[in-house]
């Protein structure tokens, strides 16, 4: 007994055949694959095949062969449609729904050629099952690359994009699918499990980046369409920027080190088992730059600097480079030093791309043009919030100059142009510039004094701190003329600071020494105090002011001590005058007796007045010892005089 023939499709080599008792009478070629089929099943379901057969009937009475150009989904999708025409059960999935939908439209498999035809079934499954499920939407979008033009024409692509955009703004725990980020503690319905028991409680995700990993499987074109759709629907720009940054880091490995923080484990809604799309890194970067929103932030600025570095390596077009530099310049105050150290990938001999940094600074100044109009800056401007970005950029560029100064191939003109690109009002102190030039002179010992003097002209010596002046005055790498200028301004610093301190001291002592009105004293103290405080804040003289306040107290004590010593000196000189007169009058006992109280009081008073009036200020140690010896001689002569008087 002969074996029964199997009914169904089978493949022989590169051809597909349908096992039936009747031989095939139509051959359809799709992407080089031949399908040997029968006219009747196809004509009953496919309007396109029916029209083709009617046109070809006069030429081909029995069999004919045709080729379907640009068939959506390729040979696999046509096999799906052929099985449906033969009544074989087929399965709609999120992976094939868009291609089947497009193939049914291509073959005109509408209800006109059969009830519940392929197009109506595909449309029903798409709207009921795919558009309400995150995972199915993502899978459908990822698998529609081969038929994107027709999917766009049928508006099913835009419907998927709108559905994804809507679900991004919704709590993912409400969608009812398993979330792998929670492991085995969640049921397929999205509820929390406790010891295997469904608690009915829903898990709510507080993370805003749960969808980044899922959409990173899209191609560049589809990802761009999705981001633009999300932007049109009003999704927050920081979320869009985060998605773009995540996508870029996934396909541009060079951006890994420029992440603001170590990347955590990728969170995805479900296991897709998808293969990331193959992308051209150069085209990707150029498209990524267009998708980035106008946003400011430290992490975003760091990402832009990393993107600029990778763009220099890949050699993207100049328009993309200019746009990246402009974006960075608009938030240069948020940049970091290591981000600005962009290696030079051109024919330049320098280690770092200083021309790029100079262009970025120009973009910053153009965006902050209002700050460049104040020169020299006032103290009120320096403390204003609007001046803070310019001051931060000045410190950043000074540090950048110090880093690149050790490059032996860096020309003097380049370091000078980088230093002078910022206005004078941006730097309250020039210590950073001095440090950069000192490093440059150390790395370039062959520079002449003339070249060094030209470079030193960018430094305002009046804006050097006392520490920088002290270092520069002993720096052997500086030309002699520069050292002399530093010494001159160092003296000016000292005079200005001391003058300010003395004004403060005079203002504080004025109420006790002079009869000035209290309001006037307060005004003078405030004015001089503010002036000295400004000098102190500018040159770092806080320590000197404190020491002068201590000295003021010591001076008051010394003043009172000097007054006491003056009184003692006057008394001692008076006694010395009397002793001298007594020595000269020892031969006259009457005069000596009068000296000790026997003479009239008026003469004694006159003599005392004359002595006091002639006293002067002399150091005390010079006469203490003679005063003691003279008084001892005076006592001896007095005792001798008494003995002679008693004897007589």
Coordinates of C-alpha atoms in Angstrom, one line a residue:
X1 CA 0.0 0.0 0.0
X2 CA 1.4 3.4 -1.0
X3 CA 2.1 5.9 1.8
X4 CA -0.4 8.8 2.1
X5 CA 0.8 12.2 1.0
X6 CA 1.3 14.7 3.7
X7 CA -0.8 17.9 3.5
X8 CA 1.2 21.2 4.3
X9 CA 4.1 23.2 3.3
X10 CA 7.6 21.8 3.0
X11 CA 10.9 23.2 1.9
X12 CA 13.1 21.7 -0.8
X13 CA 16.3 23.5 -1.1
X14 CA 15.4 27.2 -1.4
X15 CA 11.9 26.5 -2.6
X16 CA 8.6 26.1 -0.7
X17 CA 6.0 23.6 -1.9
X18 CA 2.5 22.7 -0.8
X19 CA 1.9 19.0 -0.6
X20 CA -1.4 18.3 -2.4
X21 CA -2.7 15.9 -4.9
X22 CA -2.8 18.7 -7.6
X23 CA 0.4 20.0 -9.1
X24 CA 1.1 23.7 -8.5
X25 CA 0.0 26.1 -11.2
X26 CA 1.5 29.4 -10.0
X27 CA 5.0 30.3 -8.8
X28 CA 5.6 33.4 -6.8
X29 CA 9.2 34.7 -6.1
X30 CA 9.8 36.7 -3.0
X31 CA 13.4 37.8 -2.2
X32 CA 14.8 35.0 -4.3
X33 CA 12.7 32.3 -2.7
X34 CA 10.2 30.4 -4.9
X35 CA 6.8 29.4 -3.7
X36 CA 5.1 26.7 -5.8
X37 CA 1.4 27.3 -5.0
X38 CA -2.1 27.0 -6.5
X39 CA -4.2 29.7 -8.0
X40 CA -7.6 29.1 -6.3
X41 CA -6.5 29.5 -2.6
X42 CA -4.7 32.7 -3.4
X43 CA -7.3 34.2 -5.6
X44 CA -10.0 33.6 -3.0
X45 CA -8.1 35.7 -0.4
X46 CA -5.6 38.0 -2.2
X47 CA -7.0 40.7 -4.3
X48 CA -3.5 41.5 -5.8
X49 CA -3.0 38.0 -6.9
X50 CA -6.5 37.8 -8.4
X51 CA -5.9 40.9 -10.5
X52 CA -2.5 39.6 -11.7
X53 CA -4.1 36.3 -12.7
X54 CA -6.8 38.0 -14.7
X55 CA -4.3 40.1 -16.5
X56 CA -2.1 37.2 -17.3
X57 CA -4.9 34.7 -18.2
X58 CA -4.7 35.3 -22.0
X59 CA -0.9 34.7 -22.0
X60 CA -0.6 31.8 -19.5
X61 CA -3.5 29.4 -19.8
X62 CA -2.1 26.8 -17.4
X63 CA 0.7 28.1 -15.1
X64 CA 2.6 31.3 -14.7
X65 CA 5.4 32.8 -12.6
X66 CA 5.5 36.3 -11.0
X67 CA 7.8 38.2 -8.7
X68 CA 6.7 40.4 -5.9
X69 CA 9.0 43.4 -5.5
X70 CA 9.7 45.0 -2.1
X71 CA 7.4 42.7 -0.3
X72 CA 7.0 43.8 3.4
X73 CA 8.6 41.3 5.8
X74 CA 10.3 39.2 3.1
X75 CA 9.8 35.6 2.4
X76 CA 8.9 34.6 6.0
X77 CA 6.0 37.0 6.0
X78 CA 4.7 35.8 2.6
X79 CA 4.8 32.2 3.9
X80 CA 2.6 33.3 6.8
X81 CA 0.1 34.8 4.3
X82 CA 0.2 31.7 2.1
X83 CA -0.6 29.5 5.1
X84 CA -3.5 31.7 5.9
X85 CA -4.8 31.4 2.4
X86 CA -4.6 27.6 2.6
X87 CA -6.6 27.6 5.8
X88 CA -3.6 26.6 8.0
X89 CA -3.8 28.0 11.5
X90 CA -1.4 30.9 12.1
X91 CA -0.3 32.7 15.3
X92 CA -0.2 36.5 15.6
X93 CA 2.6 37.8 17.9
X94 CA 4.1 41.1 18.8
X95 CA 7.1 40.3 16.7
X96 CA 5.3 39.6 13.5
X97 CA 2.1 41.7 13.8
X98 CA 3.4 44.8 11.9
X99 CA 5.0 42.9 9.1
X100 CA 1.9 40.7 8.7
X101 CA -0.3 43.8 8.8
X102 CA 1.7 45.4 6.0
X103 CA 1.8 42.2 4.0
X104 CA -2.0 41.8 4.2
X105 CA -2.3 45.4 3.0
X106 CA 0.2 44.7 0.2
X107 CA -1.7 41.6 -1.0
X108 CA -5.1 43.4 -0.6
X109 CA -6.3 40.6 1.7
X110 CA -9.4 42.6 2.7
X111 CA -12.9 41.4 3.7
X112 CA -14.0 41.9 0.1
X113 CA -12.1 38.8 -0.8
X114 CA -13.2 36.7 2.2
X115 CA -14.8 37.2 5.6
X116 CA -12.4 37.7 8.5
X117 CA -9.6 38.1 6.1
X118 CA -5.9 38.5 7.1
X119 CA -6.0 42.4 7.2
X120 CA -9.0 42.6 9.5
X121 CA -7.6 39.9 11.8
X122 CA -4.2 41.6 12.0
X123 CA -5.8 45.0 12.6
X124 CA -8.0 43.6 15.5
X125 CA -5.0 41.9 17.2
X126 CA -2.9 45.1 16.8
X127 CA -5.4 47.4 18.5
X128 CA -6.6 45.0 21.2
X129 CA -3.4 43.3 22.2
X130 CA -0.4 45.3 21.2
X131 CA -1.3 49.0 21.8
X132 CA -2.2 48.3 25.5
X133 CA 1.0 46.4 26.4
X134 CA 4.4 47.9 26.8
X135 CA 6.4 44.8 26.0
X136 CA 4.3 44.1 22.8
X137 CA 4.7 47.7 21.7
X138 CA 8.4 47.6 22.1
X139 CA 8.7 44.2 20.3
X140 CA 6.5 45.4 17.5
X141 CA 8.5 48.5 16.9
X142 CA 11.8 46.7 17.1
X143 CA 10.6 44.2 14.4
X144 CA 9.2 46.7 11.9
X145 CA 12.5 47.8 10.3
X146 CA 11.8 45.9 7.1
X147 CA 8.5 47.5 6.4
X148 CA 8.8 50.9 8.0
X149 CA 7.6 52.9 4.9
X150 CA 4.4 50.9 4.5
X151 CA 3.8 50.9 8.3
X152 CA 4.2 54.7 8.2
X153 CA 1.7 54.9 5.4
X154 CA -0.8 52.7 7.4
X155 CA -0.2 54.9 10.5
X156 CA 0.4 51.8 12.7
X157 CA 4.0 53.0 13.3
X158 CA 2.8 56.3 14.7
X159 CA 0.2 54.6 16.8
X160 CA 2.9 52.4 18.4
X161 CA 5.0 55.4 19.1
X162 CA 2.1 57.3 20.7
X163 CA 1.3 54.3 22.8
X164 CA 4.9 54.0 24.0
X165 CA 5.1 57.7 24.8
X166 CA 1.9 57.5 26.8
X167 CA 3.0 54.5 28.8
X168 CA 6.4 56.2 29.6
X169 CA 4.4 58.8 31.6
X170 CA 2.5 56.1 33.5
X171 CA 3.5 54.0 36.5
X172 CA 4.8 50.7 34.9
X173 CA 3.3 48.6 37.7
X174 CA -0.1 49.4 36.3
X175 CA 0.5 47.7 33.0
X176 CA 0.3 44.2 34.4
X177 CA 3.5 42.6 33.2
X178 CA 6.3 41.0 35.1
X179 CA 9.2 43.4 35.9
X180 CA 12.5 41.8 36.1
X181 CA 14.0 44.5 38.3
X182 CA 12.0 43.0 41.2
X183 CA 13.1 39.4 40.6
X184 CA 10.9 36.6 41.9
X185 CA 9.0 38.7 44.3
X186 CA 6.4 39.7 41.8
X187 CA 3.6 37.7 40.2
X188 CA 2.8 37.8 36.5
X189 CA -0.1 40.0 37.3
X190 CA 2.2 42.6 38.8
X191 CA 1.4 41.9 42.5
X192 CA 3.8 41.4 45.4
X193 CA 4.3 37.9 46.5
X194 CA 4.9 36.9 50.2
X195 CA 5.9 33.3 50.7
X196 CA 4.4 32.5 47.3
X197 CA 1.0 34.0 48.2
X198 CA -0.4 36.8 46.1
X199 CA -0.9 39.8 48.4
X200 CA -2.8 41.9 45.8
X201 CA -0.5 44.9 46.5
X202 CA 0.9 46.6 43.4
X203 CA 4.6 47.5 43.1
X204 CA 5.1 51.1 42.1
X205 CA 8.3 52.1 40.5
X206 CA 9.8 55.4 41.6
X207 CA 12.5 55.3 39.0
X208 CA 12.1 57.5 36.0
X209 CA 14.6 55.6 33.8
X210 CA 13.0 52.2 33.8
X211 CA 12.3 52.5 30.1
X212 CA 15.8 53.5 28.9
X213 CA 17.0 50.0 28.4
X214 CA 13.9 48.8 26.5
X215 CA 14.0 51.5 23.8
X216 CA 17.8 51.2 23.4
X217 CA 17.2 48.2 21.2
X218 CA 15.7 50.4 18.5
X219 CA 17.6 51.5 15.4
X220 CA 18.8 55.1 15.2
X221 CA 16.0 56.1 12.9
X222 CA 13.3 54.6 15.0
X223 CA 14.8 55.9 18.2
X224 CA 14.9 59.4 16.7
X225 CA 11.2 59.1 15.8
X226 CA 10.3 58.0 19.3
X227 CA 12.2 60.8 21.0
X228 CA 10.6 63.4 18.7
X229 CA 7.2 61.9 19.5
X230 CA 7.8 62.0 23.2
X231 CA 9.0 65.6 22.9
X232 CA 5.8 66.5 21.0
X233 CA 3.7 64.9 23.7
X234 CA 5.3 67.1 26.4
X235 CA 7.5 64.6 28.2
X236 CA 10.0 66.4 30.5
X237 CA 13.3 67.3 28.8
X238 CA 15.5 65.7 31.6
X239 CA 13.9 62.4 30.9
X240 CA 14.5 62.7 27.2
X241 CA 18.1 63.8 27.8
X242 CA 18.6 60.8 30.1
X243 CA 17.2 58.4 27.4
X244 CA 19.5 59.9 24.7
X245 CA 22.5 59.7 27.0
X246 CA 21.8 56.1 27.8
X247 CA 21.4 55.2 24.2
X248 CA 24.6 57.0 23.2
X249 CA 26.6 55.3 26.0
X250 CA 25.3 51.9 24.9
X251 CA 26.6 52.2 21.3
X252 CA 29.5 54.6 21.9
X253 CA 31.8 52.7 24.3
X254 CA 34.2 55.7 24.5
X255 CA 31.6 57.6 26.6
X256 CA 31.9 55.1 29.5
X257 CA 34.4 57.1 31.5
X258 CA 32.4 60.3 31.1
X259 CA 29.4 59.0 33.1
X260 CA 28.6 61.2 36.1
X261 CA 28.3 58.1 38.2
X262 CA 28.8 54.3 37.9
X263 CA 26.0 52.9 35.8
X264 CA 23.7 50.6 37.8
X265 CA 22.3 47.3 36.6
X266 CA 20.2 47.8 33.5
X267 CA 16.5 47.8 34.4
X268 CA 14.1 46.3 31.9
X269 CA 10.4 45.5 32.0
X270 CA 10.8 42.0 30.7
X271 CA 13.3 39.7 28.9
X272 CA 13.0 40.6 25.2
X273 CA 15.9 38.4 23.9
X274 CA 16.5 41.1 21.4
X275 CA 19.7 41.8 19.5
X276 CA 20.7 45.5 19.6
X277 CA 20.5 47.2 16.2
X278 CA 23.6 47.6 14.2
X279 CA 24.5 51.2 14.0
X280 CA 27.2 53.3 12.4
X281 CA 28.8 55.2 15.3
X282 CA 29.5 58.3 13.2
X283 CA 25.9 58.6 12.0
X284 CA 24.7 57.8 15.5
X285 CA 26.6 60.6 17.0
X286 CA 25.5 63.1 14.5
X287 CA 21.9 62.1 15.1
X288 CA 22.3 62.0 18.8
X289 CA 23.5 65.6 18.9
X290 CA 20.3 66.8 17.1
X291 CA 18.1 65.0 19.6
X292 CA 19.7 66.5 22.7
X293 CA 17.5 69.1 24.4
X294 CA 18.7 72.5 25.4
X295 CA 19.5 71.6 29.0
X296 CA 22.0 72.7 31.6
X297 CA 23.6 70.6 34.3
X298 CA 26.9 69.2 35.6
X299 CA 26.3 65.7 34.4
X300 CA 24.9 66.9 31.1
X301 CA 27.9 69.1 30.5
X302 CA 30.2 66.3 31.3
X303 CA 28.3 64.1 28.8
X304 CA 28.6 66.8 26.2
X305 CA 32.4 67.1 26.7
X306 CA 32.7 63.3 26.4
X307 CA 30.6 63.4 23.2
X308 CA 32.9 66.1 21.8
X309 CA 35.9 64.0 22.5
X310 CA 34.4 61.0 20.7
X311 CA 33.3 63.2 17.9
X312 CA 36.8 64.4 17.4
X313 CA 38.0 60.7 17.2
X314 CA 35.3 59.6 14.8
X315 CA 35.7 62.7 12.5
X316 CA 32.1 63.9 12.4
X317 CA 31.0 66.8 10.2
X318 CA 31.9 70.3 11.2
X319 CA 28.3 71.3 11.8
X320 CA 28.0 68.7 14.6
X321 CA 31.3 69.8 16.2
X322 CA 30.3 73.4 16.1
X323 CA 26.9 72.6 17.7
X324 CA 28.6 70.6 20.5
X325 CA 31.1 73.4 21.2
X326 CA 28.2 75.9 21.4
X327 CA 26.3 73.7 23.8
X328 CA 29.3 73.4 26.0
X329 CA 30.1 77.1 25.9
X330 CA 26.6 77.9 27.1
X331 CA 27.3 76.1 30.4
X332 CA 31.0 76.3 30.6
X333 CA 30.8 77.3 34.3
X334 CA 29.6 73.7 35.0
X335 CA 32.4 72.0 33.2
X336 CA 35.2 70.1 35.0
X337 CA 38.9 70.4 34.3
X338 CA 39.4 66.8 33.2
X339 CA 36.5 67.2 30.7
X340 CA 38.3 70.2 29.0
X341 CA 41.5 68.2 28.6
X342 CA 40.5 67.1 25.1
X343 CA 43.4 65.3 23.3
X344 CA 44.4 66.7 19.9
X345 CA 43.6 64.3 17.1
X346 CA 44.6 66.7 14.3
X347 CA 48.0 67.3 12.8
X348 CA 48.9 69.6 15.6
X349 CA 52.0 68.7 17.8
X350 CA 50.3 69.8 21.0
X351 CA 48.9 67.2 23.4
X352 CA 45.6 69.0 23.9
X353 CA 43.2 70.7 21.6
X354 CA 43.6 74.2 22.9
X355 CA 41.9 75.7 19.8
X356 CA 38.7 73.9 20.7
X357 CA 38.8 75.2 24.2
X358 CA 39.3 78.7 23.0
X359 CA 36.3 78.5 20.7
X360 CA 34.2 77.2 23.6
X361 CA 35.3 80.2 25.7
X362 CA 34.1 82.5 22.9
X363 CA 30.7 80.8 22.8
X364 CA 30.5 81.3 26.6
X365 CA 31.3 85.0 26.3
X366 CA 28.7 85.4 23.5
X367 CA 26.1 83.8 25.7
X368 CA 27.1 85.8 28.8
X369 CA 27.8 89.0 26.8
X370 CA 26.3 91.2 29.6
X371 CA 29.1 90.3 31.9
X372 CA 31.9 91.4 29.7
X373 CA 30.9 95.1 29.7
X374 CA 32.1 95.8 33.2
X375 CA 35.8 96.6 33.2
X376 CA 37.3 97.3 35.7
X377 CA 34.7 95.5 37.9
X378 CA 33.2 97.2 40.9
X379 CA 33.0 95.4 44.3
X380 CA 29.2 95.2 44.1
X381 CA 29.5 93.5 40.7
X382 CA 32.0 91.0 42.0
X383 CA 29.6 89.9 44.7
X384 CA 26.5 89.8 42.4
X385 CA 25.1 86.3 41.4
X386 CA 25.3 87.2 37.7
X387 CA 29.0 87.6 37.9
X388 CA 29.6 84.2 39.5
X389 CA 29.6 82.2 36.2
X390 CA 32.3 84.4 34.7
X391 CA 34.4 84.1 37.9
X392 CA 34.0 80.2 37.8
X393 CA 35.1 80.1 34.2
X394 CA 38.1 82.2 35.0
X395 CA 39.2 79.8 37.7
X396 CA 38.6 76.9 35.4
X397 CA 40.7 78.4 32.6
X398 CA 43.5 79.2 35.0
X399 CA 43.6 75.6 36.1
X400 CA 43.4 74.5 32.4
X401 CA 46.4 76.7 31.6
X402 CA 48.4 75.2 34.5
X403 CA 47.6 71.7 33.1
X404 CA 48.5 72.4 29.5
X405 CA 51.5 74.6 30.3
X406 CA 53.8 71.5 30.8
X407 CA 53.4 70.7 27.1
X408 CA 56.7 71.4 25.5
X409 CA 55.1 72.0 22.1
X410 CA 52.7 74.6 23.3
X411 CA 53.6 78.0 21.7
X412 CA 53.8 81.2 23.8
X413 CA 51.3 82.9 21.6
X414 CA 48.7 80.2 22.3
X415 CA 49.0 80.3 26.0
X416 CA 48.8 84.1 25.9
X417 CA 45.6 84.0 23.7
X418 CA 44.0 81.6 26.0
X419 CA 44.7 83.8 29.0
X420 CA 43.6 87.0 27.3
X421 CA 40.3 85.6 25.8
X422 CA 38.5 86.4 29.1
X423 CA 38.0 90.0 30.1
X424 CA 40.0 91.6 32.9
X425 CA 36.9 91.8 35.0
X426 CA 36.7 88.0 35.3
X427 CA 39.7 87.7 37.6
X428 CA 39.8 89.3 41.0
X429 CA 43.2 87.6 41.6
X430 CA 45.9 86.7 39.1
X431 CA 47.5 84.0 41.2
X432 CA 46.2 81.4 38.8
X433 CA 47.8 83.1 35.8
X434 CA 51.1 83.4 37.7
X435 CA 51.1 79.8 38.6
X436 CA 50.4 78.7 35.0
X437 CA 53.2 80.9 33.7
X438 CA 55.6 79.6 36.3
X439 CA 54.9 76.1 35.2
X440 CA 55.3 77.1 31.5
X441 CA 58.6 78.8 32.2
X442 CA 59.8 75.7 34.0
X443 CA 58.8 73.4 31.1
X444 CA 60.3 75.8 28.6
X445 CA 63.7 76.9 30.0
X446 CA 64.9 78.0 26.6
X447 CA 62.7 81.0 26.5
X448 CA 64.5 84.4 26.4
X449 CA 63.8 87.1 29.0
X450 CA 62.1 89.1 26.3
X451 CA 59.6 86.3 25.6
X452 CA 59.0 85.9 29.3
X453 CA 58.4 89.6 29.7
X454 CA 55.8 89.5 26.9
X455 CA 54.0 86.6 28.6
X456 CA 54.2 88.3 32.0
X457 CA 52.4 91.3 30.6
X458 CA 49.1 89.4 30.9
X459 CA 49.5 89.5 34.7
X460 CA 48.2 92.4 36.6
X461 CA 50.7 92.6 39.5
X462 CA 48.3 94.7 41.5
X463 CA 46.0 91.6 41.6
X464 CA 48.6 89.3 43.0
X465 CA 48.1 88.1 46.6
X466 CA 50.8 88.7 49.2
X467 CA 51.8 85.0 49.0
X468 CA 52.1 85.1 45.2
X469 CA 54.2 88.3 45.5
X470 CA 56.5 86.7 48.0
X471 CA 57.0 83.7 45.8
X472 CA 57.5 85.8 42.6
X473 CA 60.1 88.1 44.3
X474 CA 62.3 85.0 44.9
X475 CA 61.5 83.2 41.6
X476 CA 64.7 82.8 39.6
X477 CA 62.7 81.9 36.5
X478 CA 61.3 85.3 36.2
X479 CA 63.1 88.2 34.4
X480 CA 64.7 90.8 36.7
X481 CA 62.4 93.5 35.4
X482 CA 59.4 91.5 36.4
X483 CA 60.8 90.8 39.8
X484 CA 61.2 94.5 40.4
X485 CA 57.7 95.2 39.4
X486 CA 56.5 92.5 41.7
X487 CA 58.4 94.0 44.6
X488 CA 57.0 97.5 43.9
X489 CA 53.4 96.2 43.9
X490 CA 54.2 94.2 47.1
X491 CA 55.1 97.4 48.8
X492 CA 51.9 99.0 47.6
X493 CA 49.9 96.1 49.0
X494 CA 51.6 96.5 52.4
X495 CA 50.9 100.3 52.4
X496 CA 47.3 99.9 51.4
X497 CA 46.6 97.2 53.9
X498 CA 48.3 99.1 56.8
X499 CA 46.6 102.3 55.8
X500 CA 43.3 100.6 56.0
X501 CA 44.1 99.1 59.3
X502 CA 45.2 102.4 60.8
X503 CA 42.0 104.1 59.5
X504 CA 40.0 101.5 61.4
X505 CA 42.1 102.1 64.6
X506 CA 41.7 105.9 64.4
X507 CA 38.0 105.6 63.8
X508 CA 37.6 103.3 66.8
X509 CA 39.7 105.6 69.1
X510 CA 38.1 108.9 67.9
X511 CA 35.1 108.9 70.3
X512 CA 37.4 108.8 73.4
X513 CA 40.0 111.3 72.3
X514 CA 37.9 113.9 70.5
X515 CA 34.5 115.5 70.9
X516 CA 32.9 114.2 67.8
X517 CA 29.2 113.6 67.4
X518 CA 28.2 109.9 67.7
X519 CA 26.5 109.8 64.3
X520 CA 29.6 111.3 62.6
X521 CA 31.8 108.8 64.4
X522 CA 29.6 105.9 63.3
X523 CA 29.7 107.1 59.7
X524 CA 33.4 107.5 59.7
X525 CA 33.9 104.1 61.3
X526 CA 31.6 102.5 58.8
X527 CA 33.3 104.1 55.8
X528 CA 36.8 103.3 56.9
X529 CA 35.8 99.9 58.1
X530 CA 34.2 99.1 54.7
X531 CA 37.3 100.4 52.9
X532 CA 39.7 98.4 55.0
X533 CA 37.5 95.3 54.8
X534 CA 37.5 95.5 51.0
X535 CA 41.3 95.7 51.1
X536 CA 41.4 92.8 53.5
X537 CA 39.1 90.7 51.4
X538 CA 41.0 91.4 48.2
X539 CA 44.5 90.8 49.5
X540 CA 44.0 88.4 52.4
X541 CA 45.0 90.7 55.3
X542 CA 42.6 89.2 57.8
X543 CA 45.5 88.0 60.0
X544 CA 47.2 91.5 59.9
X545 CA 44.0 93.2 61.1
X546 CA 43.7 90.9 64.0
X547 CA 47.4 91.4 65.0
X548 CA 46.9 95.2 64.8
X549 CA 44.0 95.0 67.1
X550 CA 46.1 93.1 69.6
X551 CA 48.9 95.7 69.1
X552 CA 46.4 98.5 69.9
X553 CA 45.7 97.1 73.3
X554 CA 49.5 96.7 73.9
X555 CA 50.0 100.3 72.8
X556 CA 47.4 101.6 75.3
X557 CA 49.2 99.7 78.1
X558 CA 52.6 101.0 77.0
X559 CA 51.2 104.6 76.9
X560 CA 50.1 104.4 80.5
X561 CA 53.4 102.9 81.5
X562 CA 55.3 105.7 79.8
X563 CA 53.3 108.3 81.6
X564 CA 54.2 106.7 85.0
X565 CA 57.9 106.6 84.0
X566 CA 57.8 110.3 83.0
X567 CA 56.5 111.2 86.5
X568 CA 59.2 109.1 88.2
X569 CA 61.9 110.6 86.0
X570 CA 60.8 114.2 86.9
X571 CA 61.0 113.4 90.6
X572 CA 64.4 111.7 90.3
X573 CA 65.8 114.7 88.4
X574 CA 64.6 117.0 91.0
X575 CA 66.4 115.1 93.7
X576 CA 69.5 115.0 91.6
X577 CA 69.4 118.8 91.3
X578 CA 69.1 119.2 95.1
X579 CA 72.0 116.8 95.7
X580 CA 74.3 118.7 93.4
X581 CA 73.6 122.0 95.1
X582 CA 74.2 120.4 98.5
X583 CA 77.7 119.2 97.5
X584 CA 78.6 122.7 96.3
X585 CA 77.5 124.3 99.7
X586 CA 79.1 121.9 102.2
X587 CA 81.6 124.6 103.2
X588 CA 78.7 126.8 104.4
X589 CA 76.8 125.2 107.3
X590 CA 74.1 127.8 107.2
X591 CA 73.3 127.2 103.6
X592 CA 73.2 123.5 104.2
X593 CA 70.9 124.0 107.1
X594 CA 68.7 126.2 105.0
X595 CA 68.7 123.5 102.4
X596 CA 67.1 121.1 104.8
X597 CA 64.3 123.5 106.0
X598 CA 66.0 126.5 107.7
X599 CA 65.7 128.9 104.8
X600 CA 62.5 130.9 104.0
X601 CA 59.7 129.0 102.3
X602 CA 59.4 131.4 99.3
X603 CA 62.9 130.8 98.2
X604 CA 62.5 127.1 98.5
X605 CA 59.4 127.2 96.4
X606 CA 61.2 129.3 93.7
X607 CA 64.0 126.9 93.6
X608 CA 61.7 123.9 93.3
X609 CA 59.8 125.6 90.5
X610 CA 63.0 126.2 88.6
X611 CA 64.1 122.6 89.0
X612 CA 60.8 121.2 87.8
X613 CA 60.7 123.4 84.8
X614 CA 64.1 122.3 83.7
X615 CA 63.5 118.6 84.0
X616 CA 63.7 116.5 80.8
X617 CA 62.9 112.9 79.7
X618 CA 65.9 110.6 80.1
X619 CA 66.0 106.8 80.3
X620 CA 65.5 105.5 83.9
X621 CA 68.3 102.9 83.9
X622 CA 70.9 105.6 83.3
X623 CA 70.5 107.3 86.6
X624 CA 69.1 104.8 89.1
X625 CA 72.6 103.7 90.3
X626 CA 74.1 107.2 90.6
X627 CA 71.1 108.4 92.4
X628 CA 71.6 105.8 95.1
X629 CA 75.3 106.6 95.6
X630 CA 74.7 110.3 95.7
X631 CA 72.1 109.9 98.5
X632 CA 74.5 107.8 100.5
X633 CA 77.2 110.5 100.3
X634 CA 74.6 113.0 101.3
X635 CA 73.7 111.1 104.5
X636 CA 77.4 110.9 105.5
X637 CA 77.9 114.7 105.1
X638 CA 74.7 115.3 107.1
X639 CA 75.9 113.1 110.1
X640 CA 79.2 114.9 110.1
X641 CA 77.5 118.3 110.2
X642 CA 75.4 117.3 113.2
X643 CA 78.5 116.0 115.1
X644 CA 80.3 119.3 114.6
X645 CA 77.3 121.3 115.7
X646 CA 76.9 119.3 118.9
X647 CA 80.6 119.5 119.7
X648 CA 80.5 123.3 119.5

